[in-house]
Short mmCIF file of C-alpha atoms and ligand atoms in Angstrom, two decimals:
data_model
loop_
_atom_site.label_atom_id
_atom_site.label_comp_id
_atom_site.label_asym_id
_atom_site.label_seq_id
_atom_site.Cartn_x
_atom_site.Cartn_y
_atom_site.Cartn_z
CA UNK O 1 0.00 0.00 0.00
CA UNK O 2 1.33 3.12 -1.02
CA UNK O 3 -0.85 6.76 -0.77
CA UNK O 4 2.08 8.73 0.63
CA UNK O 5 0.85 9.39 4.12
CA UNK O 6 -1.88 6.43 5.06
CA UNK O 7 -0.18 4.07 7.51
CA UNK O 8 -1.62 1.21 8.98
CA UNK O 9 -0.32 -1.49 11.46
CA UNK O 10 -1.28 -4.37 13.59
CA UNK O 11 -1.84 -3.45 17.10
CA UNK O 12 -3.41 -7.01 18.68
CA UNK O 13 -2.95 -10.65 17.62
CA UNK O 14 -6.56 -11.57 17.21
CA UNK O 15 -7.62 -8.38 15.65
CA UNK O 16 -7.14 -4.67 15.76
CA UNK O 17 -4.94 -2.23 13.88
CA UNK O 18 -4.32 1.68 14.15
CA UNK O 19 -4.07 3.69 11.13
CA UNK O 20 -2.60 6.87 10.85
CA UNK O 21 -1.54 9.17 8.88
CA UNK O 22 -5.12 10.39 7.83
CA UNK O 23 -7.71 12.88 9.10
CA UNK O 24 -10.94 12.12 9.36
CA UNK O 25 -12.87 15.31 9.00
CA UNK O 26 -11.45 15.52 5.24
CA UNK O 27 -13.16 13.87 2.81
CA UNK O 28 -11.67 10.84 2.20
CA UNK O 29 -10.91 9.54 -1.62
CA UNK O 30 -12.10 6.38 -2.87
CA UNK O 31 -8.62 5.11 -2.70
CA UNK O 32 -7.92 5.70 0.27
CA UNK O 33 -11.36 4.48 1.74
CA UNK O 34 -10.59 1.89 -0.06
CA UNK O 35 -7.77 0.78 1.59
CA UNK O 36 -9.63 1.44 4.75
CA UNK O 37 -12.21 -0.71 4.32
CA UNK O 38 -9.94 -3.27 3.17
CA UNK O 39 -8.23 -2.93 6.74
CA UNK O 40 -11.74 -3.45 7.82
CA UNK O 41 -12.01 -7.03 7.19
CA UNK O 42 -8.79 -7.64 7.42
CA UNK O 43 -8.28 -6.79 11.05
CA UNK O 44 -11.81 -6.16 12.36
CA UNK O 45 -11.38 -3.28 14.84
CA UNK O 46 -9.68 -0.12 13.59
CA UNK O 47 -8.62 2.73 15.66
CA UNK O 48 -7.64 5.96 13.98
CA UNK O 49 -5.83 8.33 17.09
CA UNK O 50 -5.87 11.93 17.38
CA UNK O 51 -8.78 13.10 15.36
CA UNK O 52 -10.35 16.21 15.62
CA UNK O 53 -13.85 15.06 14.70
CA UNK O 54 -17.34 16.99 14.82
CA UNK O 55 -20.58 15.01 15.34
CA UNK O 56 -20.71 16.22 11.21
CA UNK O 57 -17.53 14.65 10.34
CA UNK O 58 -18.39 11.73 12.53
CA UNK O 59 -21.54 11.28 10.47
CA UNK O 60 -19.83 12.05 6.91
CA UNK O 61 -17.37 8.91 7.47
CA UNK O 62 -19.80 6.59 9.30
CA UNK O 63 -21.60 7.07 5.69
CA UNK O 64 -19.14 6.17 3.75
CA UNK O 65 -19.89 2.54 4.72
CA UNK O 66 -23.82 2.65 4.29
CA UNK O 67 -27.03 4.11 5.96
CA UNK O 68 -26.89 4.84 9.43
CA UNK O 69 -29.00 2.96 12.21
CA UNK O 70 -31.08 4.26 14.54
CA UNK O 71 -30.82 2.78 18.04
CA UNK O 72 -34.30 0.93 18.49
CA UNK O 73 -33.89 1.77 22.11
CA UNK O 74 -32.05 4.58 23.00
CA UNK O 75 -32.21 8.04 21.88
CA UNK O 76 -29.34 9.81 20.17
CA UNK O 77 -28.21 13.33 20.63
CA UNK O 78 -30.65 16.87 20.11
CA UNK O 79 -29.71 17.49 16.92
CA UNK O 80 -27.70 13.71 15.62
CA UNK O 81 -30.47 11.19 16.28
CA UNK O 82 -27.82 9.26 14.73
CA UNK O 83 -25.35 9.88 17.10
CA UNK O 84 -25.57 8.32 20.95
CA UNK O 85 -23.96 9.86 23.65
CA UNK O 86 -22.73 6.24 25.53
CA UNK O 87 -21.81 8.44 29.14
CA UNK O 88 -21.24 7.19 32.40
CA UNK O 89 -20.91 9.07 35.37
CA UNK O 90 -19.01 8.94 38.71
CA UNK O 91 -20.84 7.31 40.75
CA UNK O 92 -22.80 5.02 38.34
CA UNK O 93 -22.74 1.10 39.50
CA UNK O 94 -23.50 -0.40 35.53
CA UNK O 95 -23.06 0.74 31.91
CA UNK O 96 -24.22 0.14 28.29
CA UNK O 97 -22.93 -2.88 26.92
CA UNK O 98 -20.58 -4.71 30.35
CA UNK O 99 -21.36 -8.24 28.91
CA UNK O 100 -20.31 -9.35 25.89
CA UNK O 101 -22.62 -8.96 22.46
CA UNK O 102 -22.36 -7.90 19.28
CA UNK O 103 -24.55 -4.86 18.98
CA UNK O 104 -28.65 -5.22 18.73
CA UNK O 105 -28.97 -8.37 17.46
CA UNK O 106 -32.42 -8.29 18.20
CA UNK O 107 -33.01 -6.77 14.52
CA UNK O 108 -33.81 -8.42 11.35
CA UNK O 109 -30.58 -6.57 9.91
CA UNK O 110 -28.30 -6.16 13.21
CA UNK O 111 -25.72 -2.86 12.25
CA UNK O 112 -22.72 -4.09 10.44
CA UNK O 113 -20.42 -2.01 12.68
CA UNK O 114 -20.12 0.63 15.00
CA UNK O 115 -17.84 3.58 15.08
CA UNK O 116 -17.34 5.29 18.66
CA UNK O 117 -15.40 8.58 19.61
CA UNK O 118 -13.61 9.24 22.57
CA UNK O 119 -14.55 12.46 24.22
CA UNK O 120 -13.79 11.91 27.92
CA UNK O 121 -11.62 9.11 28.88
CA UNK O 122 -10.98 8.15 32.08
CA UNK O 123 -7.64 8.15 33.66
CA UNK O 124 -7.20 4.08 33.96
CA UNK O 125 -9.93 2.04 33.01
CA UNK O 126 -12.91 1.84 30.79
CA UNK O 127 -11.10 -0.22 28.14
CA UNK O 128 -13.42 -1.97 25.41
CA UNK O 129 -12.61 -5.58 25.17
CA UNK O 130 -13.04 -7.84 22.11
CA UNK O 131 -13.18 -11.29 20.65
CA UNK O 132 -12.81 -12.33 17.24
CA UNK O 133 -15.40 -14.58 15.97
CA UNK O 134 -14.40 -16.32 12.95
CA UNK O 135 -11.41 -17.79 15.67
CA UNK O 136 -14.15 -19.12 18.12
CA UNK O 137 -16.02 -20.55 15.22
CA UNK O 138 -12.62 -22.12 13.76
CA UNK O 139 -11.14 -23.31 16.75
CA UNK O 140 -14.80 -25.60 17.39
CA UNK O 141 -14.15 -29.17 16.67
CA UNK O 142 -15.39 -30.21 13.73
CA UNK O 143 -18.45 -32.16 14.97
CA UNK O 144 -19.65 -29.07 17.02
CA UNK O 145 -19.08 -27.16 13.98
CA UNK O 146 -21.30 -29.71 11.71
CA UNK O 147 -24.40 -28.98 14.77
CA UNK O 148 -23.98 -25.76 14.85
CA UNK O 149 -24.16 -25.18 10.65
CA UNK O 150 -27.57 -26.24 10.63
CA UNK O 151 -29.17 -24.44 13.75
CA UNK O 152 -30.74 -20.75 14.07
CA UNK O 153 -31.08 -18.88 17.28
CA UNK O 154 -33.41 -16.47 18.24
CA UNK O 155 -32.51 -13.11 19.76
CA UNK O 156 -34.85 -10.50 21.65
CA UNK O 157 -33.65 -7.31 23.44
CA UNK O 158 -35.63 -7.82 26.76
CA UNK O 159 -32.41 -8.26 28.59
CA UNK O 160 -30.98 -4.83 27.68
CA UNK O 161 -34.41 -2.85 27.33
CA UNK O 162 -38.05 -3.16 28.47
CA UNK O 163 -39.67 -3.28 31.78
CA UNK O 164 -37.70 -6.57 32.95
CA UNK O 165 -33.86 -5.59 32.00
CA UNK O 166 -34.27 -3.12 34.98
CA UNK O 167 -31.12 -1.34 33.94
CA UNK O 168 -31.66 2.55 34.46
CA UNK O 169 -31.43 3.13 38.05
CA UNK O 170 -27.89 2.11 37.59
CA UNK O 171 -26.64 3.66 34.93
CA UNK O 172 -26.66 7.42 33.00
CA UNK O 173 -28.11 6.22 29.76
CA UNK O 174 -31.50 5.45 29.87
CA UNK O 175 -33.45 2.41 27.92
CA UNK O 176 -37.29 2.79 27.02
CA UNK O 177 -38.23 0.40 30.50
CA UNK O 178 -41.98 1.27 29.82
CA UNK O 179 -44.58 -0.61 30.10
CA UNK O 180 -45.95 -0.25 26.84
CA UNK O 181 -42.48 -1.23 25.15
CA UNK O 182 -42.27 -4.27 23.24
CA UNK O 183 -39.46 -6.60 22.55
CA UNK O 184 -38.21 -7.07 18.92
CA UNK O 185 -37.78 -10.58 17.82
CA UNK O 186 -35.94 -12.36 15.55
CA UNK O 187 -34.13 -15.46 14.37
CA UNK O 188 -30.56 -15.49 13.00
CA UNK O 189 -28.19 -18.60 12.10
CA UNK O 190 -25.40 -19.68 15.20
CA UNK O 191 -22.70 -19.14 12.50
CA UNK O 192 -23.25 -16.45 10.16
CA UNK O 193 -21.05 -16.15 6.82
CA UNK O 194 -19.88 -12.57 6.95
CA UNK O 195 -20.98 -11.30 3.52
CA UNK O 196 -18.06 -9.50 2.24
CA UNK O 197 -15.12 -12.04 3.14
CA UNK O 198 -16.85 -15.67 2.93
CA UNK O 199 -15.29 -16.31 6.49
CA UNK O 200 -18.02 -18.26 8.72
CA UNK O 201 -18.27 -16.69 12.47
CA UNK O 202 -19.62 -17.69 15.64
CA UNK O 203 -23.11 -15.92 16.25
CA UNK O 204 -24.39 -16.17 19.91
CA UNK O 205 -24.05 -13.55 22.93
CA UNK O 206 -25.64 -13.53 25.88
CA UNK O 207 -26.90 -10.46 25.85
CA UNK O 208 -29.64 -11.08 22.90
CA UNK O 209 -29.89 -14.54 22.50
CA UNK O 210 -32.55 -16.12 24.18
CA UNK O 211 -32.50 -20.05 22.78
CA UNK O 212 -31.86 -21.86 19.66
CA UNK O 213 -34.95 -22.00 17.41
CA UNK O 214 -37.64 -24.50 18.03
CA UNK O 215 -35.83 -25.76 21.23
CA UNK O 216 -36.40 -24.71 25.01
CA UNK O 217 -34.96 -22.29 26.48
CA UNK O 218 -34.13 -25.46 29.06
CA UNK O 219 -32.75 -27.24 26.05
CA UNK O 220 -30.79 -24.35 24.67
CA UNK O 221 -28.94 -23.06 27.95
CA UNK O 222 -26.07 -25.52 28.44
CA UNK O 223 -24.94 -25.44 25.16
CA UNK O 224 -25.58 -21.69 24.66
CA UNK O 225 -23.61 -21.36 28.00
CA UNK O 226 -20.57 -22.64 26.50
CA UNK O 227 -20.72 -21.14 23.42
CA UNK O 228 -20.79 -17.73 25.18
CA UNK O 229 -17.55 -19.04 27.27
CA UNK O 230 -15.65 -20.38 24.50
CA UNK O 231 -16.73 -16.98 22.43
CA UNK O 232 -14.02 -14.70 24.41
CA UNK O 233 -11.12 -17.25 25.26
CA UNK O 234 -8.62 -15.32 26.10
CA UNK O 235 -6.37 -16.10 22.67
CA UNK O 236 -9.87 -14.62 21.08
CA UNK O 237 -9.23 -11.69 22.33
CA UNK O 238 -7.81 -8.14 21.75
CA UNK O 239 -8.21 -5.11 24.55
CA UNK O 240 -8.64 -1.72 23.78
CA UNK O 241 -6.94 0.81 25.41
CA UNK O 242 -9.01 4.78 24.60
CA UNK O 243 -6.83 8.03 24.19
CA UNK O 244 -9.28 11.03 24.38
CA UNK O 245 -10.67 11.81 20.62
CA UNK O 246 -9.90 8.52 19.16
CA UNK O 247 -12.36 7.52 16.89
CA UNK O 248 -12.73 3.08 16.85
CA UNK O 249 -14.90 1.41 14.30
CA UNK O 250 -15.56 -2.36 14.92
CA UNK O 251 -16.90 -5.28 12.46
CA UNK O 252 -20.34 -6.44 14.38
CA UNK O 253 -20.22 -9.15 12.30
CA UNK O 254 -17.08 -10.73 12.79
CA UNK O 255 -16.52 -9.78 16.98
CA UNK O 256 -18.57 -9.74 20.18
CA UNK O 257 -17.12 -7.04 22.49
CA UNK O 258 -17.82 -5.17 26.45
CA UNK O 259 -17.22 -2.38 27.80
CA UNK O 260 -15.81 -3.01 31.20
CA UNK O 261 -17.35 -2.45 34.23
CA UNK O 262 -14.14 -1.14 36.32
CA UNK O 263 -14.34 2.76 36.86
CA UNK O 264 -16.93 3.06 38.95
CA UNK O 265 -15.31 6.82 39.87
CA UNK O 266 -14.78 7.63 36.05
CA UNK O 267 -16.09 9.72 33.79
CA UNK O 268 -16.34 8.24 30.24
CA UNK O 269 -17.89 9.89 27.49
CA UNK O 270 -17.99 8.39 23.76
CA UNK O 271 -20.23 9.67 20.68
CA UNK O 272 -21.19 5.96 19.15
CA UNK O 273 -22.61 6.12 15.32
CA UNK O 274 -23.86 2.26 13.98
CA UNK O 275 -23.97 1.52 10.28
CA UNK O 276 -26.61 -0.66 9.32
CA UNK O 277 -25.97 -3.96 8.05
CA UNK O 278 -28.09 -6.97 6.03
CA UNK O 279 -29.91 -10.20 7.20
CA UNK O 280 -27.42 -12.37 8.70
CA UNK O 281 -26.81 -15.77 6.59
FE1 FE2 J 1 -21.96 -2.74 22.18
#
């Protein structure tokens, strides 16, 4: 690769790379978006340092990759309903996201990544942790992986929203807990085939899915349970340390990821923007 100032290297051994060498709140041309994306599925979390990003610019690059989601469940800024503030403050005992998932896979078309800027960071902790997926998936023994082809799973969002998840009094950002809220429902494979590199992943987290399609929730658990272990062995893993005004954009396709709980005197302020993505297969 060779634009003159684009530089891009590995930064984890299961995924992640930092690029530099490029500002954001330019446009971008097709080259070098192209290389970009190719980074993309090549190394599944990208973090881009030091940018100097508006919720505009933010906006203008999260398009470049498609049309933007909004959050079935939480409400975005005044004037970026595209744009969440994810915020939690001092004295807060939970946050958005402390188990691992990959984002909303309640939907019928779960976002295909999400992008999230650092504004306040705090001083040690707060890290986002993640786990690549097509590694789980390949490091299954082959039988498991001949079960687990032919199954679906079905995903709701009554954990993380709704009158039942409960989640508000602890935390800053607030969920539609309502009573006249209603969970969104649907059915995805266990191993998707991401659709732009062929590569099949591992597609279960415990924060949306709820059982494996016409099975019990009884039957489901046990193996569900250790699918969601063996989904963030620790060689599946890369951890994510946040400089203020970083900007991170993730492949929800290819990696489950938290945010961890371990700042409980923090600050820790991001702008999150998700692309939306297609019908898992
Ligand atoms: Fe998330």
């Amino acid at each position: 690769m060779d634009d003159g100032t684009l530089h891009i290297h590995r930064i984890g051994a299961s995924a992640g790379a930092e690029i530099t060498g490029v500002d954001l709140s330019n446009d971008l041309s097709n080259d070098q978006f192209a290389v970009i994306h190719q980074a993309l599925l090549d190394h599944h979390v990208l973090c881009f340092p030091d940018q100097e990003l508006s919720p505009e610019d933010q906006i203008a690059f999260a398009r470049r990759w498609g049309d933007l989601a909004i959050h079935p469940n939480l409400t975005g800024m005044n004037d970026f309903p595209e744009i969440i503030a994810v915020e939690r403050k001092p004295g807060d005992s939970g946050h958005l996201g402390s188990e691992w998932h990959n984002d909303t896979t309640s939907l019928e078309k779960p976002p295909m990544g999400t992008m999230m800027y650092s504004k306040i960071v705090p001083q040690v902790g707060g890290d986002t942790l993640f786990a690549n997926q097509y590694d789980a998936y390949d490091a299954l023994s082959n039988g498991m992986k001949d079960m687990l082809d032919g199954l679906s799973a079905v995903h709701g969002d009554g954990r993380v929203a709704g009158p039942r998840a409960a989640l508000n009094e602890r935390r800053t950002n607030k969920t539609d807990e309502s009573d006249a809220w209603r969970e969104t429902i649907n059915t995805h494979p266990v191993v998707r085939t991401h659709p732009e590199t062929g590569r099949k992943a591992l597609y279960v987290n415990i924060a949306y899915t709820l059982r494996f399609e016409n099975m019990t929730t009884e039957e489901s658990q046990p193996l569900l349970n250790f699918l969601y272990e063996h989904s963030h062995r620790p060689e599946f893993t890369y951890r994510h340390r946040w400089s203020e005004n970083m900007l991170v954009l993730w492949d929800n396709r290819a990696l489950v990821h938290l945010a961890l709980n371990d700042c409980p005197t923090s600050h820790r302020l991001m702008e999150r923007i998700q692309i939306k993505g297609d019908r898992p297969f």
